[in-house]
């Protein structure tokens, strides 16, 4: 066979053969240059990637940690992360304008209000930017989650149940009679992930025999400590007949607001079991106090993973045109004074 083909080759006139060889050589050269060019081009493209990371509460440890983790990933992979605050709709829209003028290709966002979803997604689309949400998922005009925007967040209901189970267990350990115990539920029903978390905790408590009439709502305006404190204070003064209190909310910052209000009202730490969610600096500071407070624990979730993974999803979408999963749900681990340092290390916090 080889023979035949070489015979065939030899049927070509010498000039033609030389021309073919030259052509092949130059094509290879061109291909080589082209592929070198592509290599250089794609690494250039990678170095040119710039993404925004916009958060609703830039001063909270949870969000600082998320942005830190995204920046660290950017340094590792060679893209730039622009950290921005978006504490209201106006600030978010100017942050997006700002990103566009800097040539960013997309952004990760935890919005200040989930109902801003359509406005934010529109602005991103106008600029041809990709957007993914972290923590709080956009709601569409129909009030349903905007499934077309990839999201990464906590499995709120499950984590809420962990909070409720842990409270019930500690009530038992302290030998509290259910009739003597009230619950301060700091609620934020406008935010679906918040409602899922507090609903999960409530269901777990009721399953464990908690008296449903003893649950009191303290609706907060915001997701921070001061709004929780303001919401919680009147609940204690109006319900002075209860000897013991449990406190839960969408996050530990809010539970801390409730605990501070219980202290101001005059309850002792052993009369209160507050369990939060997040596992960030706010909880570490509380666990580091010499004496225990009513803040018993928190279900820790890796904000490092949230920041890193959401940024990575967006980066892969930009560079490889691979759309991230529609919804990624993360889980948590109970952290108390006894194990917080270990859990912190395990979750890379
Ligand atoms: C919400 C809360 C934050 C944090 C994140 C985690 O955004 O406000 O404190 O719990 O969810 O997903």
Tab-separated table of C-alpha atoms and ligand atoms in Angstrom:
chain	number	residue	atom	x	y	z
A	1	UNK	CA	0.000	0.000	0.000
A	2	UNK	CA	2.696	2.435	0.990
A	3	UNK	CA	4.473	1.458	-2.131
A	4	UNK	CA	1.476	2.202	-4.270
A	5	UNK	CA	0.963	5.599	-2.754
A	6	UNK	CA	4.626	6.528	-3.086
A	7	UNK	CA	4.432	5.295	-6.653
A	8	UNK	CA	1.515	7.563	-7.135
A	9	UNK	CA	3.454	10.437	-5.655
A	10	UNK	CA	6.188	9.840	-8.085
A	11	UNK	CA	3.772	10.357	-10.905
A	12	UNK	CA	3.672	14.100	-9.954
A	13	UNK	CA	5.992	16.342	-11.903
A	14	UNK	CA	8.939	17.460	-9.735
A	15	UNK	CA	7.948	21.169	-9.810
A	16	UNK	CA	4.446	20.369	-8.736
A	17	UNK	CA	5.749	18.158	-5.949
A	18	UNK	CA	7.961	20.994	-4.706
A	19	UNK	CA	5.062	23.403	-4.913
A	20	UNK	CA	2.870	21.067	-2.891
A	21	UNK	CA	5.566	20.670	-0.259
A	22	UNK	CA	6.061	24.420	-0.056
A	23	UNK	CA	2.347	24.939	0.208
A	24	UNK	CA	2.097	22.413	3.012
A	25	UNK	CA	5.055	23.966	4.816
A	26	UNK	CA	3.638	27.445	4.591
A	27	UNK	CA	0.203	26.222	5.653
A	28	UNK	CA	1.753	24.597	8.684
A	29	UNK	CA	3.551	27.822	9.455
A	30	UNK	CA	0.344	29.792	9.100
A	31	UNK	CA	-1.462	27.266	11.293
A	32	UNK	CA	1.316	27.457	13.843
A	33	UNK	CA	1.176	31.232	13.912
A	34	UNK	CA	-2.588	31.115	14.082
A	35	UNK	CA	-2.625	28.695	16.962
A	36	UNK	CA	0.067	30.688	18.753
A	37	UNK	CA	-2.022	33.740	18.114
A	38	UNK	CA	-5.094	32.031	19.503
A	39	UNK	CA	-3.162	30.963	22.565
A	40	UNK	CA	-1.922	34.469	23.141
A	41	UNK	CA	-5.371	35.818	22.306
A	42	UNK	CA	-7.182	33.597	24.789
A	43	UNK	CA	-4.752	34.273	27.601
A	44	UNK	CA	-5.123	37.954	26.801
A	45	UNK	CA	-8.871	37.500	26.958
A	46	UNK	CA	-8.527	35.818	30.327
A	47	UNK	CA	-6.411	38.642	31.665
A	48	UNK	CA	-9.026	41.027	30.434
A	49	UNK	CA	-11.867	39.459	32.372
A	50	UNK	CA	-13.315	41.805	34.934
A	51	UNK	CA	-16.358	41.042	37.079
A	52	UNK	CA	-18.271	42.998	39.698
A	53	UNK	CA	-19.258	41.636	43.113
A	54	UNK	CA	-22.116	43.730	44.448
A	55	UNK	CA	-23.471	43.186	47.977
A	56	UNK	CA	-26.395	44.623	49.902
A	57	UNK	CA	-24.554	44.944	53.240
A	58	UNK	CA	-20.874	45.698	52.606
A	59	UNK	CA	-20.104	46.154	56.316
A	60	UNK	CA	-21.317	42.671	57.356
A	61	UNK	CA	-18.685	40.004	57.926
A	62	UNK	CA	-20.601	37.504	55.774
A	63	UNK	CA	-20.397	39.756	52.714
A	64	UNK	CA	-16.840	40.930	53.375
A	65	UNK	CA	-15.814	37.294	53.404
A	66	UNK	CA	-17.674	36.513	50.188
A	67	UNK	CA	-15.988	39.409	48.399
A	68	UNK	CA	-12.583	38.421	49.816
A	69	UNK	CA	-13.030	34.873	48.540
A	70	UNK	CA	-14.032	36.090	45.072
A	71	UNK	CA	-11.012	38.431	44.909
A	72	UNK	CA	-8.704	35.619	45.995
A	73	UNK	CA	-10.058	33.403	43.223
A	74	UNK	CA	-9.579	36.237	40.741
A	75	UNK	CA	-5.945	36.570	41.763
A	76	UNK	CA	-5.466	32.858	41.413
A	77	UNK	CA	-7.134	32.568	38.007
A	78	UNK	CA	-6.075	35.916	36.601
A	79	UNK	CA	-9.262	37.977	36.492
A	80	UNK	CA	-10.221	41.167	38.240
A	81	UNK	CA	-12.971	41.488	40.838
A	82	UNK	CA	-14.456	44.929	41.461
A	83	UNK	CA	-16.074	45.049	44.911
A	84	UNK	CA	-19.115	47.263	45.087
A	85	UNK	CA	-21.926	48.120	47.508
A	86	UNK	CA	-25.542	48.054	46.473
A	87	UNK	CA	-27.531	49.084	49.516
A	88	UNK	CA	-30.533	50.306	47.524
A	89	UNK	CA	-31.803	50.195	43.945
A	90	UNK	CA	-30.167	53.458	42.943
A	91	UNK	CA	-26.782	52.366	44.205
A	92	UNK	CA	-27.060	49.032	42.404
A	93	UNK	CA	-27.895	50.650	39.072
A	94	UNK	CA	-24.989	53.080	39.336
A	95	UNK	CA	-22.701	50.211	40.316
A	96	UNK	CA	-23.710	48.441	37.087
A	97	UNK	CA	-23.108	51.632	35.031
A	98	UNK	CA	-19.757	51.948	36.687
A	99	UNK	CA	-18.879	48.330	35.871
A	100	UNK	CA	-19.892	48.820	32.269
A	101	UNK	CA	-17.685	51.877	31.893
A	102	UNK	CA	-14.790	49.816	33.249
A	103	UNK	CA	-15.403	47.123	30.644
A	104	UNK	CA	-16.638	44.418	33.025
A	105	UNK	CA	-18.326	41.428	31.381
A	106	UNK	CA	-20.655	40.571	34.258
A	107	UNK	CA	-21.345	40.640	37.975
A	108	UNK	CA	-22.339	38.576	40.991
A	109	UNK	CA	-24.946	40.244	43.172
A	110	UNK	CA	-26.747	39.867	46.486
A	111	UNK	CA	-29.478	42.452	45.888
A	112	UNK	CA	-30.770	44.850	48.580
A	113	UNK	CA	-34.328	43.928	47.584
A	114	UNK	CA	-35.143	40.796	45.606
A	115	UNK	CA	-37.981	42.596	43.806
A	116	UNK	CA	-35.377	44.687	41.990
A	117	UNK	CA	-34.521	41.561	40.004
A	118	UNK	CA	-36.161	42.542	36.688
A	119	UNK	CA	-34.677	46.076	36.743
A	120	UNK	CA	-31.199	44.752	37.503
A	121	UNK	CA	-31.410	41.990	34.896
A	122	UNK	CA	-32.582	44.540	32.301
A	123	UNK	CA	-29.736	46.903	32.943
A	124	UNK	CA	-27.282	44.005	32.700
A	125	UNK	CA	-28.823	42.897	29.428
A	126	UNK	CA	-28.601	46.410	27.936
A	127	UNK	CA	-24.861	46.288	28.526
A	128	UNK	CA	-24.489	42.676	27.392
A	129	UNK	CA	-23.342	41.701	30.875
A	130	UNK	CA	-23.891	38.330	32.484
A	131	UNK	CA	-25.407	38.241	35.963
A	132	UNK	CA	-25.621	35.615	38.688
A	133	UNK	CA	-27.162	36.025	42.138
A	134	UNK	CA	-25.737	34.874	45.441
A	135	UNK	CA	-27.662	34.448	48.746
A	136	UNK	CA	-30.871	36.300	47.795
A	137	UNK	CA	-32.560	35.226	44.569
A	138	UNK	CA	-34.279	37.731	42.245
A	139	UNK	CA	-38.063	37.645	42.057
A	140	UNK	CA	-39.776	38.238	38.733
A	141	UNK	CA	-42.803	40.505	38.218
A	142	UNK	CA	-44.993	37.484	39.031
A	143	UNK	CA	-43.363	37.158	42.448
A	144	UNK	CA	-41.693	33.875	41.475
A	145	UNK	CA	-37.926	33.293	41.529
A	146	UNK	CA	-36.293	34.363	38.242
A	147	UNK	CA	-35.082	30.952	37.167
A	148	UNK	CA	-33.240	32.384	34.145
A	149	UNK	CA	-30.682	34.069	36.425
A	150	UNK	CA	-28.311	31.416	37.855
A	151	UNK	CA	-28.387	31.415	41.655
A	152	UNK	CA	-26.327	30.060	44.536
A	153	UNK	CA	-27.729	30.211	48.057
A	154	UNK	CA	-28.521	28.370	51.267
A	155	UNK	CA	-31.057	25.597	51.428
A	156	UNK	CA	-33.056	27.902	53.678
A	157	UNK	CA	-35.717	25.547	54.964
A	158	UNK	CA	-33.282	22.756	55.855
A	159	UNK	CA	-30.926	25.125	57.611
A	160	UNK	CA	-33.881	26.641	59.440
A	161	UNK	CA	-34.851	23.192	60.649
A	162	UNK	CA	-31.318	22.685	61.952
A	163	UNK	CA	-31.770	25.859	64.003
A	164	UNK	CA	-35.112	24.635	65.399
A	165	UNK	CA	-33.763	21.177	66.215
A	166	UNK	CA	-30.754	22.628	67.999
A	167	UNK	CA	-32.939	24.981	70.049
A	168	UNK	CA	-35.273	22.115	71.016
A	169	UNK	CA	-32.322	19.972	72.066
A	170	UNK	CA	-30.849	22.723	74.240
A	171	UNK	CA	-34.280	23.430	75.832
A	172	UNK	CA	-34.427	19.786	76.812
A	173	UNK	CA	-30.877	19.827	78.136
A	174	UNK	CA	-31.802	22.802	80.326
A	175	UNK	CA	-34.983	21.050	81.474
A	176	UNK	CA	-37.312	23.886	80.409
A	177	UNK	CA	-41.046	23.239	80.618
A	178	UNK	CA	-42.607	24.072	77.204
A	179	UNK	CA	-45.309	26.244	78.834
A	180	UNK	CA	-42.658	28.508	80.349
A	181	UNK	CA	-40.890	29.166	77.058
A	182	UNK	CA	-41.640	31.825	74.453
A	183	UNK	CA	-40.045	32.211	71.030
A	184	UNK	CA	-38.942	35.496	69.551
A	185	UNK	CA	-39.142	34.940	65.818
A	186	UNK	CA	-37.434	37.872	64.124
A	187	UNK	CA	-39.049	37.709	60.728
A	188	UNK	CA	-38.395	39.158	57.306
A	189	UNK	CA	-41.183	37.694	55.219
A	190	UNK	CA	-40.516	39.888	52.186
A	191	UNK	CA	-37.307	37.965	51.592
A	192	UNK	CA	-38.066	34.367	50.547
A	193	UNK	CA	-34.825	32.867	51.879
A	194	UNK	CA	-35.549	34.523	55.250
A	195	UNK	CA	-39.069	33.138	55.369
A	196	UNK	CA	-37.836	29.661	54.432
A	197	UNK	CA	-35.280	29.766	57.241
A	198	UNK	CA	-37.678	30.958	59.954
A	199	UNK	CA	-40.408	28.586	58.713
A	200	UNK	CA	-37.962	25.680	58.925
A	201	UNK	CA	-37.040	26.611	62.494
A	202	UNK	CA	-40.695	27.035	63.498
A	203	UNK	CA	-41.693	23.658	62.034
A	204	UNK	CA	-38.856	21.873	63.794
A	205	UNK	CA	-39.784	23.510	67.106
A	206	UNK	CA	-43.460	22.604	66.732
A	207	UNK	CA	-42.508	19.017	65.855
A	208	UNK	CA	-40.513	18.929	69.079
A	209	UNK	CA	-43.564	20.016	71.097
A	210	UNK	CA	-43.139	23.802	71.250
A	211	UNK	CA	-46.365	25.628	72.162
A	212	UNK	CA	-47.450	27.436	68.998
A	213	UNK	CA	-49.243	30.256	70.881
A	214	UNK	CA	-45.939	31.122	72.521
A	215	UNK	CA	-44.291	32.168	69.250
A	216	UNK	CA	-44.121	35.951	68.761
A	217	UNK	CA	-43.178	37.684	65.530
A	218	UNK	CA	-40.856	40.657	65.462
A	219	UNK	CA	-40.823	41.833	61.845
A	220	UNK	CA	-37.551	43.580	61.049
A	221	UNK	CA	-37.145	46.194	58.318
A	222	UNK	CA	-33.723	45.057	57.329
A	223	UNK	CA	-31.411	42.075	57.794
A	224	UNK	CA	-29.087	43.618	60.368
A	225	UNK	CA	-28.578	43.805	64.135
A	226	UNK	CA	-30.062	47.235	64.745
A	227	UNK	CA	-33.306	46.544	62.906
A	228	UNK	CA	-33.645	43.271	64.822
A	229	UNK	CA	-32.995	45.038	68.126
A	230	UNK	CA	-35.680	47.599	67.340
A	231	UNK	CA	-38.159	44.885	66.357
A	232	UNK	CA	-37.403	42.681	69.377
A	233	UNK	CA	-37.521	45.156	72.268
A	234	UNK	CA	-41.296	45.665	72.456
A	235	UNK	CA	-41.930	41.912	72.256
A	236	UNK	CA	-40.109	41.303	75.542
A	237	UNK	CA	-41.815	44.139	77.364
A	238	UNK	CA	-45.251	43.010	76.194
A	239	UNK	CA	-44.726	39.399	77.235
A	240	UNK	CA	-43.068	39.654	80.628
A	241	UNK	CA	-44.822	36.548	81.958
A	242	UNK	CA	-42.392	34.143	80.262
A	243	UNK	CA	-39.430	32.877	82.208
A	244	UNK	CA	-37.496	31.547	79.222
A	245	UNK	CA	-36.976	32.693	75.648
A	246	UNK	CA	-35.646	31.213	72.457
A	247	UNK	CA	-34.626	33.510	69.605
A	248	UNK	CA	-34.239	32.814	65.904
A	249	UNK	CA	-34.093	34.782	62.656
A	250	UNK	CA	-32.707	34.606	59.132
A	251	UNK	CA	-29.153	35.295	60.297
A	252	UNK	CA	-26.962	35.629	63.372
A	253	UNK	CA	-26.710	39.402	63.076
A	254	UNK	CA	-30.466	39.552	63.667
A	255	UNK	CA	-30.396	36.985	66.485
A	256	UNK	CA	-27.708	39.110	68.125
A	257	UNK	CA	-30.062	42.083	67.941
A	258	UNK	CA	-32.661	39.959	69.740
A	259	UNK	CA	-30.156	38.818	72.363
A	260	UNK	CA	-29.049	42.407	73.023
A	261	UNK	CA	-32.708	43.391	73.451
A	262	UNK	CA	-33.228	40.509	75.918
A	263	UNK	CA	-30.252	41.759	77.943
A	264	UNK	CA	-31.570	45.273	77.945
A	265	UNK	CA	-34.924	43.989	79.139
A	266	UNK	CA	-33.125	42.240	82.013
A	267	UNK	CA	-33.074	38.567	81.032
A	268	UNK	CA	-30.019	36.568	82.154
A	269	UNK	CA	-28.000	34.516	79.635
A	270	UNK	CA	-29.293	31.237	81.072
A	271	UNK	CA	-32.873	32.332	80.357
A	272	UNK	CA	-32.197	32.718	76.656
A	273	UNK	CA	-31.255	30.380	73.794
A	274	UNK	CA	-30.516	32.312	70.603
A	275	UNK	CA	-29.383	30.421	67.527
A	276	UNK	CA	-28.410	32.187	64.326
A	277	UNK	CA	-27.309	31.350	60.808
A	278	UNK	CA	-24.095	32.330	58.906
A	279	UNK	CA	-21.020	31.594	61.033
A	280	UNK	CA	-19.154	34.795	60.398
A	281	UNK	CA	-17.260	37.400	62.368
A	282	UNK	CA	-20.332	38.453	64.335
A	283	UNK	CA	-20.665	34.976	65.861
A	284	UNK	CA	-16.910	34.558	66.416
A	285	UNK	CA	-16.826	37.778	68.426
A	286	UNK	CA	-19.699	36.535	70.578
A	287	UNK	CA	-18.112	33.116	71.182
A	288	UNK	CA	-14.830	34.791	72.088
A	289	UNK	CA	-16.371	36.672	75.013
A	290	UNK	CA	-15.235	35.318	78.335
A	291	UNK	CA	-18.747	34.679	79.630
A	292	UNK	CA	-21.468	32.990	77.596
A	293	UNK	CA	-24.369	35.171	76.497
A	294	UNK	CA	-27.866	34.221	75.346
A	295	UNK	CA	-26.349	33.678	71.903
A	296	UNK	CA	-26.009	29.912	72.128
A	297	UNK	CA	-24.946	29.026	68.600
A	298	UNK	CA	-25.261	29.510	64.887
A	299	UNK	CA	-25.601	27.260	61.861
A	300	UNK	CA	-22.452	28.026	59.929
A	301	UNK	CA	-22.392	28.029	56.163
A	302	UNK	CA	-19.260	28.681	54.165
A	303	UNK	CA	-19.382	32.285	52.959
A	304	UNK	CA	-15.944	31.529	51.495
A	305	UNK	CA	-17.496	28.869	49.292
A	306	UNK	CA	-20.444	31.130	48.377
A	307	UNK	CA	-18.135	33.931	47.226
A	308	UNK	CA	-15.686	31.701	45.467
A	309	UNK	CA	-18.169	29.439	43.728
A	310	UNK	CA	-20.479	32.189	42.507
A	311	UNK	CA	-17.517	34.130	41.088
A	312	UNK	CA	-16.147	30.989	39.493
A	313	UNK	CA	-19.515	30.162	37.917
A	314	UNK	CA	-19.663	33.626	36.371
A	315	UNK	CA	-16.060	33.488	35.201
A	316	UNK	CA	-16.612	30.134	33.485
A	317	UNK	CA	-19.751	31.505	31.867
A	318	UNK	CA	-17.801	34.482	30.501
A	319	UNK	CA	-14.741	32.595	29.323
A	320	UNK	CA	-16.254	29.290	28.191
A	321	UNK	CA	-19.824	30.299	27.495
A	322	UNK	CA	-20.964	27.633	29.935
A	323	UNK	CA	-24.099	28.746	31.759
A	324	UNK	CA	-23.932	27.959	35.507
A	325	UNK	CA	-26.454	25.643	37.188
A	326	UNK	CA	-29.843	27.339	37.664
A	327	UNK	CA	-29.807	26.837	41.419
A	328	UNK	CA	-27.119	25.603	43.802
A	329	UNK	CA	-28.115	25.007	47.425
A	330	UNK	CA	-25.600	24.915	50.261
A	331	UNK	CA	-25.810	23.282	53.699
A	332	UNK	CA	-24.695	24.186	57.219
A	333	UNK	CA	-23.107	22.928	60.438
A	334	UNK	CA	-24.091	23.863	63.989
A	335	UNK	CA	-21.429	25.975	65.651
A	336	UNK	CA	-21.430	26.639	69.416
A	337	UNK	CA	-18.909	27.919	71.943
A	338	UNK	CA	-17.614	24.344	72.197
A	339	UNK	CA	-16.718	23.686	68.565
A	340	UNK	CA	-16.643	27.036	66.777
A	341	UNK	CA	-12.917	27.163	66.141
A	342	UNK	CA	-12.917	23.716	64.601
A	343	UNK	CA	-15.973	24.357	62.422
A	344	UNK	CA	-14.485	27.672	61.354
A	345	UNK	CA	-11.373	25.884	60.181
A	346	UNK	CA	-13.323	23.088	58.474
A	347	UNK	CA	-15.380	25.585	56.470
A	348	UNK	CA	-12.375	27.716	55.568
A	349	UNK	CA	-13.770	30.785	57.333
B	1	LIG	C1	-29.057	36.684	53.389
B	1	LIG	C2	-28.746	37.268	54.741
B	1	LIG	C3	-27.250	37.179	55.021
B	1	LIG	C4	-26.758	35.777	54.799
B	1	LIG	C5	-27.063	35.343	53.416
B	1	LIG	C6	-26.603	33.929	53.228
B	1	LIG	O1	-28.583	37.539	52.399
B	1	LIG	O2	-29.153	38.611	54.821
B	1	LIG	O3	-26.968	37.562	56.340
B	1	LIG	O4	-27.428	34.921	55.709
B	1	LIG	O5	-28.481	35.430	53.196
B	1	LIG	O6	-27.128	33.304	52.112
